[in-house]
Amino acid sequence: MSWIAVSVFAAFMQNLRFMLQRFMKKTQLSTAGATYSRFLFALPFMLVLVAGYASVTEGSLPERGSLFWAYTVVSGVAQILATACVVALFGQRNFTVGIALKKSEVILTAMVGFVVLGELVTWGAVLAIAIGFAGVILLSDPPKTDVALRWRKRLFNSASGFGLASGLLFGISAVGYRGATLEVASDDPLMRAMVALAAAVAWQVFIMTVWLLWRDRAEIGRVMASWRVSVWTGLTSMLGSLGWFVAFTLQNAAYVKAVGQIELLFTFAGSYFVFKERSSGREILGSVLIVASILALILTV
């Protein structure tokens, strides 16, 4: 199934992009700057790709439906806010609970997809998603200094709120982006994905530029000065996002997100083979569950 291969590719490229952003965050830029660089340097690649592809295929850009910009604007904002919620989690004492709730992204994507687009998932897919959710939680690496809290304080606190909000917002952005691709009047999945992605990235560059001009103008200069690394961040971001958008044109967003959990396996493999870090039984079990979840999803869809 092509959507599965594209989802795996997108997850791999997203993992590379996170590695580059982590490097920039530690050496050159703020969190906002590292996020901004992703969109800013991806936009030129995206515009050239769309223009070139349109000229050799359909001759012009296809028409967009009446809901195209509504889906794009809401999804772009939701994606930025979701990222901000995840960043906020790192300053919380009970980080583990918040991250666990963030992993509800796939489940919440399925719920949002049903409410917004009327898309259902099969019971077999629900079971596969649940298995993957368990594996993701096991593979997540909580801070060793996290102090155990009473259940009320673990569940009702700002970290839990940030985690659940990020999962919901990422679900909204995924479903909204799928909705945007379905509003592009073309039979070519790649064209539909490119048009929707170019619009989304342009919108995100615009609102983040306005934000930085208001809050931290100097950071824009630092982002531009980091172009030697940022250009690769933009390229990997564009390739990864294009993969997600193509997959969204072909399949239910919840299924795409479920397969996309393989990104954690790429991170796990990198720590094992590149950094020679030993793996715990918990990490191995989590990896096995994620693989089982993806295989089960492939068999049920």
mmCIF file of C-alpha atoms in Angstrom:
data_model
loop_
_atom_site.group_PDB
_atom_site.id
_atom_site.type_symbol
_atom_site.label_atom_id
_atom_site.label_comp_id
_atom_site.label_asym_id
_atom_site.label_seq_id
_atom_site.Cartn_x
_atom_site.Cartn_y
_atom_site.Cartn_z
ATOM 1 C CA MET A 1 0.000 0.000 0.000
ATOM 2 C CA SER A 2 1.557 3.277 -1.133
ATOM 3 C CA TRP A 3 0.236 5.334 1.805
ATOM 4 C CA ILE A 4 2.132 3.113 4.255
ATOM 5 C CA ALA A 5 5.448 3.534 2.434
ATOM 6 C CA VAL A 6 4.909 7.291 2.215
ATOM 7 C CA SER A 7 4.047 7.473 5.943
ATOM 8 C CA VAL A 8 7.253 5.609 6.863
ATOM 9 C CA PHE A 9 9.268 7.956 4.642
ATOM 10 C CA ALA A 10 7.617 10.977 6.268
ATOM 11 C CA ALA A 11 8.395 9.668 9.753
ATOM 12 C CA PHE A 12 12.046 9.101 8.800
ATOM 13 C CA MET A 13 12.455 12.604 7.387
ATOM 14 C CA GLN A 14 10.687 14.093 10.414
ATOM 15 C CA ASN A 15 13.180 12.318 12.670
ATOM 16 C CA LEU A 16 16.078 13.869 10.734
ATOM 17 C CA ARG A 17 14.460 17.299 10.957
ATOM 18 C CA PHE A 18 14.041 17.007 14.736
ATOM 19 C CA MET A 19 17.733 16.122 15.056
ATOM 20 C CA LEU A 20 18.704 19.253 13.127
ATOM 21 C CA GLN A 21 16.316 21.437 15.124
ATOM 22 C CA ARG A 22 17.655 20.031 18.372
ATOM 23 C CA PHE A 23 21.177 20.957 17.264
ATOM 24 C CA MET A 24 20.129 24.507 16.376
ATOM 25 C CA LYS A 25 18.182 24.914 19.598
ATOM 26 C CA LYS A 26 21.258 23.980 21.627
ATOM 27 C CA THR A 27 23.787 26.001 19.642
ATOM 28 C CA GLN A 28 22.154 28.993 17.932
ATOM 29 C CA LEU A 29 18.445 29.617 18.226
ATOM 30 C CA SER A 30 15.559 29.859 20.659
ATOM 31 C CA THR A 31 12.656 27.428 20.531
ATOM 32 C CA ALA A 32 10.652 29.901 18.440
ATOM 33 C CA GLY A 33 13.626 30.492 16.151
ATOM 34 C CA ALA A 34 14.255 26.789 15.575
ATOM 35 C CA THR A 35 10.561 26.310 14.781
ATOM 36 C CA TYR A 36 10.488 29.347 12.494
ATOM 37 C CA SER A 37 13.541 28.160 10.562
ATOM 38 C CA ARG A 38 11.732 24.961 9.686
ATOM 39 C CA PHE A 39 8.902 26.796 7.934
ATOM 40 C CA LEU A 40 10.909 29.701 6.525
ATOM 41 C CA PHE A 41 13.518 27.604 4.737
ATOM 42 C CA ALA A 42 10.991 24.978 3.624
ATOM 43 C CA LEU A 43 8.819 27.539 1.832
ATOM 44 C CA PRO A 44 11.171 28.277 -1.136
ATOM 45 C CA PHE A 45 11.635 24.549 -1.789
ATOM 46 C CA MET A 46 7.883 24.065 -1.658
ATOM 47 C CA LEU A 47 7.004 26.945 -3.988
ATOM 48 C CA VAL A 48 9.565 25.883 -6.601
ATOM 49 C CA LEU A 49 8.360 22.277 -6.418
ATOM 50 C CA VAL A 50 4.689 23.216 -6.825
ATOM 51 C CA ALA A 51 5.343 25.616 -9.704
ATOM 52 C CA GLY A 52 7.598 23.164 -11.516
ATOM 53 C CA TYR A 53 5.288 20.191 -11.059
ATOM 54 C CA ALA A 54 2.219 22.162 -12.125
ATOM 55 C CA SER A 55 3.948 23.395 -15.283
ATOM 56 C CA VAL A 56 4.834 19.889 -16.481
ATOM 57 C CA THR A 57 1.573 18.181 -15.509
ATOM 58 C CA GLU A 58 -1.638 20.172 -15.332
ATOM 59 C CA GLY A 59 -0.271 23.421 -16.762
ATOM 60 C CA SER A 60 -1.675 25.499 -13.899
ATOM 61 C CA LEU A 61 -2.634 25.158 -10.269
ATOM 62 C CA PRO A 62 -5.905 23.277 -9.700
ATOM 63 C CA GLU A 63 -8.951 24.943 -8.202
ATOM 64 C CA ARG A 64 -9.520 24.801 -4.440
ATOM 65 C CA GLY A 65 -12.841 24.166 -2.743
ATOM 66 C CA SER A 66 -14.664 26.637 -0.517
ATOM 67 C CA LEU A 67 -13.344 25.050 2.701
ATOM 68 C CA PHE A 68 -9.697 24.864 1.613
ATOM 69 C CA TRP A 69 -8.474 27.976 3.405
ATOM 70 C CA ALA A 70 -10.596 27.296 6.490
ATOM 71 C CA TYR A 71 -8.931 23.883 6.876
ATOM 72 C CA THR A 72 -5.493 25.349 6.150
ATOM 73 C CA VAL A 73 -5.703 28.291 8.562
ATOM 74 C CA VAL A 74 -7.109 26.268 11.469
ATOM 75 C CA SER A 75 -4.670 23.393 10.944
ATOM 76 C CA GLY A 76 -1.644 25.683 10.677
ATOM 77 C CA VAL A 77 -2.470 27.439 13.941
ATOM 78 C CA ALA A 78 -3.288 24.132 15.653
ATOM 79 C CA GLN A 79 0.086 22.683 14.637
ATOM 80 C CA ILE A 80 2.005 25.660 16.024
ATOM 81 C CA LEU A 81 0.029 25.661 19.296
ATOM 82 C CA ALA A 82 0.493 21.909 19.661
ATOM 83 C CA THR A 83 4.251 22.337 19.318
ATOM 84 C CA ALA A 84 4.170 25.102 21.938
ATOM 85 C CA CYS A 85 2.327 22.781 24.345
ATOM 86 C CA VAL A 86 4.997 20.099 23.920
ATOM 87 C CA VAL A 87 7.768 22.636 24.550
ATOM 88 C CA ALA A 88 5.940 23.819 27.687
ATOM 89 C CA LEU A 89 5.924 20.250 28.985
ATOM 90 C CA PHE A 90 9.686 20.214 29.395
ATOM 91 C CA GLY A 91 9.463 22.666 32.286
ATOM 92 C CA GLN A 92 6.947 20.595 34.244
ATOM 93 C CA ARG A 93 7.757 18.457 37.252
ATOM 94 C CA ASN A 94 5.434 15.624 36.268
ATOM 95 C CA PHE A 95 6.597 15.587 32.667
ATOM 96 C CA THR A 96 5.928 11.836 32.294
ATOM 97 C CA VAL A 97 2.155 12.104 32.649
ATOM 98 C CA GLY A 98 1.971 14.974 30.185
ATOM 99 C CA ILE A 99 4.012 13.132 27.564
ATOM 100 C CA ALA A 100 1.877 10.008 28.039
ATOM 101 C CA LEU A 101 -1.229 12.098 27.388
ATOM 102 C CA LYS A 102 0.433 13.678 24.343
ATOM 103 C CA LYS A 103 0.698 10.157 22.945
ATOM 104 C CA SER A 104 -3.097 10.084 22.758
ATOM 105 C CA GLU A 105 -2.609 11.960 19.459
ATOM 106 C CA VAL A 106 -3.517 8.954 17.290
ATOM 107 C CA ILE A 107 -6.672 8.158 19.269
ATOM 108 C CA LEU A 108 -7.758 11.800 19.277
ATOM 109 C CA THR A 109 -7.034 12.063 15.550
ATOM 110 C CA ALA A 110 -9.489 9.218 14.974
ATOM 111 C CA MET A 111 -12.120 11.014 17.068
ATOM 112 C CA VAL A 112 -11.587 14.388 15.352
ATOM 113 C CA GLY A 113 -11.639 12.680 11.952
ATOM 114 C CA PHE A 114 -15.044 11.214 12.727
ATOM 115 C CA VAL A 115 -16.468 14.532 13.977
ATOM 116 C CA VAL A 116 -15.050 16.738 11.191
ATOM 117 C CA LEU A 117 -14.899 14.443 8.158
ATOM 118 C CA GLY A 118 -17.226 11.605 9.195
ATOM 119 C CA GLU A 119 -14.397 9.061 8.784
ATOM 120 C CA LEU A 120 -14.646 5.837 10.765
ATOM 121 C CA VAL A 121 -11.969 3.337 11.767
ATOM 122 C CA THR A 122 -12.577 -0.402 11.970
ATOM 123 C CA TRP A 123 -12.559 -2.305 15.262
ATOM 124 C CA GLY A 124 -9.420 -4.079 14.113
ATOM 125 C CA ALA A 125 -7.755 -0.722 13.558
ATOM 126 C CA VAL A 126 -8.882 0.429 17.011
ATOM 127 C CA LEU A 127 -7.131 -2.589 18.543
ATOM 128 C CA ALA A 128 -3.989 -1.934 16.483
ATOM 129 C CA ILE A 129 -3.965 1.727 17.558
ATOM 130 C CA ALA A 130 -4.342 0.705 21.224
ATOM 131 C CA ILE A 131 -1.382 -1.700 20.939
ATOM 132 C CA GLY A 132 0.728 1.038 19.357
ATOM 133 C CA PHE A 133 -0.300 3.510 22.086
ATOM 134 C CA ALA A 134 0.965 1.104 24.731
ATOM 135 C CA GLY A 135 4.225 0.655 22.853
ATOM 136 C CA VAL A 136 4.773 4.399 22.454
ATOM 137 C CA ILE A 137 4.309 4.963 26.191
ATOM 138 C CA LEU A 138 6.792 2.183 26.989
ATOM 139 C CA LEU A 139 9.333 3.548 24.529
ATOM 140 C CA SER A 140 9.028 7.102 25.832
ATOM 141 C CA ASP A 141 11.998 7.930 28.030
ATOM 142 C CA PRO A 142 10.795 9.866 31.101
ATOM 143 C CA PRO A 143 13.239 11.930 33.152
ATOM 144 C CA LYS A 144 14.878 9.830 35.867
ATOM 145 C CA THR A 145 14.395 12.673 38.348
ATOM 146 C CA ASP A 146 10.628 12.748 37.957
ATOM 147 C CA VAL A 147 9.148 12.420 41.444
ATOM 148 C CA ALA A 148 6.156 10.187 42.022
ATOM 149 C CA LEU A 149 3.021 12.142 42.807
ATOM 150 C CA ARG A 150 -0.334 11.177 44.258
ATOM 151 C CA TRP A 151 -2.851 10.214 41.577
ATOM 152 C CA ARG A 152 -4.902 13.392 41.909
ATOM 153 C CA LYS A 153 -1.856 15.605 41.419
ATOM 154 C CA ARG A 154 -0.627 13.395 38.574
ATOM 155 C CA LEU A 155 -3.862 13.699 36.627
ATOM 156 C CA PHE A 156 -5.081 17.213 37.445
ATOM 157 C CA ASN A 157 -2.220 19.617 36.761
ATOM 158 C CA SER A 158 -0.744 21.827 34.078
ATOM 159 C CA ALA A 159 1.456 19.062 32.602
ATOM 160 C CA SER A 160 -1.580 16.870 32.033
ATOM 161 C CA GLY A 161 -3.358 19.805 30.433
ATOM 162 C CA PHE A 162 -0.445 20.571 28.117
ATOM 163 C CA GLY A 163 -0.107 16.903 27.150
ATOM 164 C CA LEU A 164 -3.774 16.372 26.386
ATOM 165 C CA ALA A 165 -4.009 19.726 24.586
ATOM 166 C CA SER A 166 -1.031 18.888 22.364
ATOM 167 C CA GLY A 167 -2.515 15.505 21.436
ATOM 168 C CA LEU A 168 -5.842 17.106 20.567
ATOM 169 C CA LEU A 169 -4.247 19.964 18.610
ATOM 170 C CA PHE A 170 -2.017 17.611 16.622
ATOM 171 C CA GLY A 171 -5.120 15.557 15.865
ATOM 172 C CA ILE A 172 -6.960 18.660 14.670
ATOM 173 C CA SER A 173 -4.063 19.678 12.426
ATOM 174 C CA ALA A 174 -3.784 16.202 10.880
ATOM 175 C CA VAL A 175 -7.504 15.953 10.133
ATOM 176 C CA GLY A 176 -7.616 19.546 8.900
ATOM 177 C CA TYR A 177 -4.704 18.965 6.539
ATOM 178 C CA ARG A 178 -6.444 15.885 5.163
ATOM 179 C CA GLY A 179 -9.549 18.013 4.673
ATOM 180 C CA ALA A 180 -7.497 20.629 2.820
ATOM 181 C CA THR A 181 -6.031 18.036 0.445
ATOM 182 C CA LEU A 182 -9.538 16.769 -0.336
ATOM 183 C CA GLU A 183 -10.569 20.319 -1.300
ATOM 184 C CA VAL A 184 -7.995 20.481 -4.117
ATOM 185 C CA ALA A 185 -9.657 19.664 -7.458
ATOM 186 C CA SER A 186 -7.117 17.235 -8.887
ATOM 187 C CA ASP A 187 -6.936 13.477 -9.446
ATOM 188 C CA ASP A 188 -3.195 13.563 -8.732
ATOM 189 C CA PRO A 189 -2.503 12.864 -5.015
ATOM 190 C CA LEU A 190 0.926 14.492 -5.253
ATOM 191 C CA MET A 191 -0.507 17.697 -6.708
ATOM 192 C CA ARG A 192 -3.218 17.844 -4.040
ATOM 193 C CA ALA A 193 -0.626 17.345 -1.323
ATOM 194 C CA MET A 194 1.785 19.958 -2.700
ATOM 195 C CA VAL A 195 -0.858 22.659 -3.110
ATOM 196 C CA ALA A 196 -2.199 22.117 0.426
ATOM 197 C CA LEU A 197 1.281 21.983 1.951
ATOM 198 C CA ALA A 198 2.501 25.125 0.167
ATOM 199 C CA ALA A 199 -0.524 27.055 1.420
ATOM 200 C CA ALA A 200 -0.061 25.757 4.974
ATOM 201 C CA VAL A 201 3.655 26.592 5.117
ATOM 202 C CA ALA A 202 3.104 30.073 3.637
ATOM 203 C CA TRP A 203 0.459 30.764 6.270
ATOM 204 C CA GLN A 204 2.701 29.530 9.083
ATOM 205 C CA VAL A 205 5.635 31.634 7.879
ATOM 206 C CA PHE A 206 3.366 34.681 7.813
ATOM 207 C CA ILE A 207 1.982 34.308 11.332
ATOM 208 C CA MET A 208 5.351 33.361 12.848
ATOM 209 C CA THR A 209 7.012 36.347 11.145
ATOM 210 C CA VAL A 210 4.377 38.657 12.616
ATOM 211 C CA TRP A 211 4.874 37.053 16.032
ATOM 212 C CA LEU A 212 8.660 37.400 15.982
ATOM 213 C CA LEU A 213 8.485 40.987 14.719
ATOM 214 C CA TRP A 214 6.349 41.734 17.750
ATOM 215 C CA ARG A 215 8.168 39.660 20.359
ATOM 216 C CA ASP A 216 11.797 39.190 19.257
ATOM 217 C CA ARG A 217 12.960 40.874 16.056
ATOM 218 C CA ALA A 218 16.592 39.952 16.671
ATOM 219 C CA GLU A 219 15.719 36.258 16.440
ATOM 220 C CA ILE A 220 14.769 36.683 12.774
ATOM 221 C CA GLY A 221 18.322 37.857 12.063
ATOM 222 C CA ARG A 222 19.748 34.880 13.964
ATOM 223 C CA VAL A 223 17.569 32.520 11.929
ATOM 224 C CA MET A 224 18.798 34.046 8.668
ATOM 225 C CA ALA A 225 22.403 33.824 9.874
ATOM 226 C CA SER A 226 21.963 30.102 10.579
ATOM 227 C CA TRP A 227 21.181 29.354 6.926
ATOM 228 C CA ARG A 228 23.935 26.757 6.532
ATOM 229 C CA VAL A 229 22.086 24.428 8.908
ATOM 230 C CA SER A 230 18.594 25.848 8.484
ATOM 231 C CA VAL A 231 18.523 25.122 4.770
ATOM 232 C CA TRP A 232 18.828 21.410 5.586
ATOM 233 C CA THR A 233 16.184 21.758 8.249
ATOM 234 C CA GLY A 234 13.900 23.313 5.657
ATOM 235 C CA LEU A 235 14.608 20.593 3.100
ATOM 236 C CA THR A 236 13.978 17.705 5.508
ATOM 237 C CA SER A 237 10.898 19.509 6.818
ATOM 238 C CA MET A 238 9.543 19.924 3.294
ATOM 239 C CA LEU A 239 10.168 16.281 2.384
ATOM 240 C CA GLY A 240 8.675 14.976 5.626
ATOM 241 C CA SER A 241 5.620 17.225 5.464
ATOM 242 C CA LEU A 242 5.075 16.370 1.802
ATOM 243 C CA GLY A 243 5.100 12.708 2.775
ATOM 244 C CA TRP A 244 2.459 13.289 5.462
ATOM 245 C CA PHE A 245 0.283 15.301 3.095
ATOM 246 C CA VAL A 246 0.481 12.695 0.328
ATOM 247 C CA ALA A 247 -0.493 10.027 2.857
ATOM 248 C CA PHE A 248 -3.406 12.199 4.042
ATOM 249 C CA THR A 249 -4.709 12.385 0.470
ATOM 250 C CA LEU A 250 -4.735 8.592 0.277
ATOM 251 C CA GLN A 251 -5.888 7.444 3.704
ATOM 252 C CA ASN A 252 -7.673 8.253 6.961
ATOM 253 C CA ALA A 253 -5.488 10.587 9.073
ATOM 254 C CA ALA A 254 -5.729 8.291 12.130
ATOM 255 C CA TYR A 255 -4.260 5.372 10.158
ATOM 256 C CA VAL A 256 -1.469 7.593 8.826
ATOM 257 C CA LYS A 257 -0.609 8.818 12.319
ATOM 258 C CA ALA A 258 -0.645 5.263 13.662
ATOM 259 C CA VAL A 259 1.913 4.124 11.079
ATOM 260 C CA GLY A 260 3.884 7.315 11.724
ATOM 261 C CA GLN A 261 4.656 6.100 15.238
ATOM 262 C CA ILE A 262 7.497 4.185 13.607
ATOM 263 C CA GLU A 263 9.431 7.447 14.022
ATOM 264 C CA LEU A 264 10.154 6.403 17.603
ATOM 265 C CA LEU A 265 11.808 3.235 16.302
ATOM 266 C CA PHE A 266 14.123 5.361 14.158
ATOM 267 C CA THR A 267 15.070 7.368 17.249
ATOM 268 C CA PHE A 268 15.537 4.163 19.248
ATOM 269 C CA ALA A 269 17.696 2.617 16.506
ATOM 270 C CA GLY A 270 19.835 5.741 16.312
ATOM 271 C CA SER A 271 20.567 5.693 20.042
ATOM 272 C CA TYR A 272 21.454 1.992 19.862
ATOM 273 C CA PHE A 273 23.557 1.830 16.699
ATOM 274 C CA VAL A 274 25.032 5.353 16.535
ATOM 275 C CA PHE A 275 25.450 6.298 20.184
ATOM 276 C CA LYS A 276 25.918 2.683 21.402
ATOM 277 C CA GLU A 277 23.404 3.117 24.214
ATOM 278 C CA ARG A 278 22.158 -0.075 25.851
ATOM 279 C CA SER A 279 18.437 -0.801 25.608
ATOM 280 C CA SER A 280 16.209 -1.679 28.531
ATOM 281 C CA GLY A 281 13.627 -4.443 28.511
ATOM 282 C CA ARG A 282 10.946 -1.752 28.561
ATOM 283 C CA GLU A 283 12.327 -0.146 25.395
ATOM 284 C CA ILE A 284 12.548 -3.480 23.594
ATOM 285 C CA LEU A 285 8.975 -4.373 24.561
ATOM 286 C CA GLY A 286 7.773 -0.945 23.415
ATOM 287 C CA SER A 287 9.491 -1.401 20.046
ATOM 288 C CA VAL A 288 7.930 -4.838 19.599
ATOM 289 C CA LEU A 289 4.458 -3.460 20.365
ATOM 290 C CA ILE A 290 4.825 -0.618 17.855
ATOM 291 C CA VAL A 291 5.916 -3.052 15.120
ATOM 292 C CA ALA A 292 3.010 -5.356 16.026
ATOM 293 C CA SER A 293 0.612 -2.399 15.904
ATOM 294 C CA ILE A 294 1.749 -1.338 12.417
ATOM 295 C CA LEU A 295 1.588 -4.899 11.079
ATOM 296 C CA ALA A 296 -1.893 -5.346 12.577
ATOM 297 C CA LEU A 297 -3.028 -2.068 11.027
ATOM 298 C CA ILE A 298 -1.733 -3.117 7.606
ATOM 299 C CA LEU A 299 -3.689 -6.370 7.845
ATOM 300 C CA THR A 300 -6.936 -4.713 8.934
ATOM 301 C CA VAL A 301 -7.070 -1.712 6.562
#
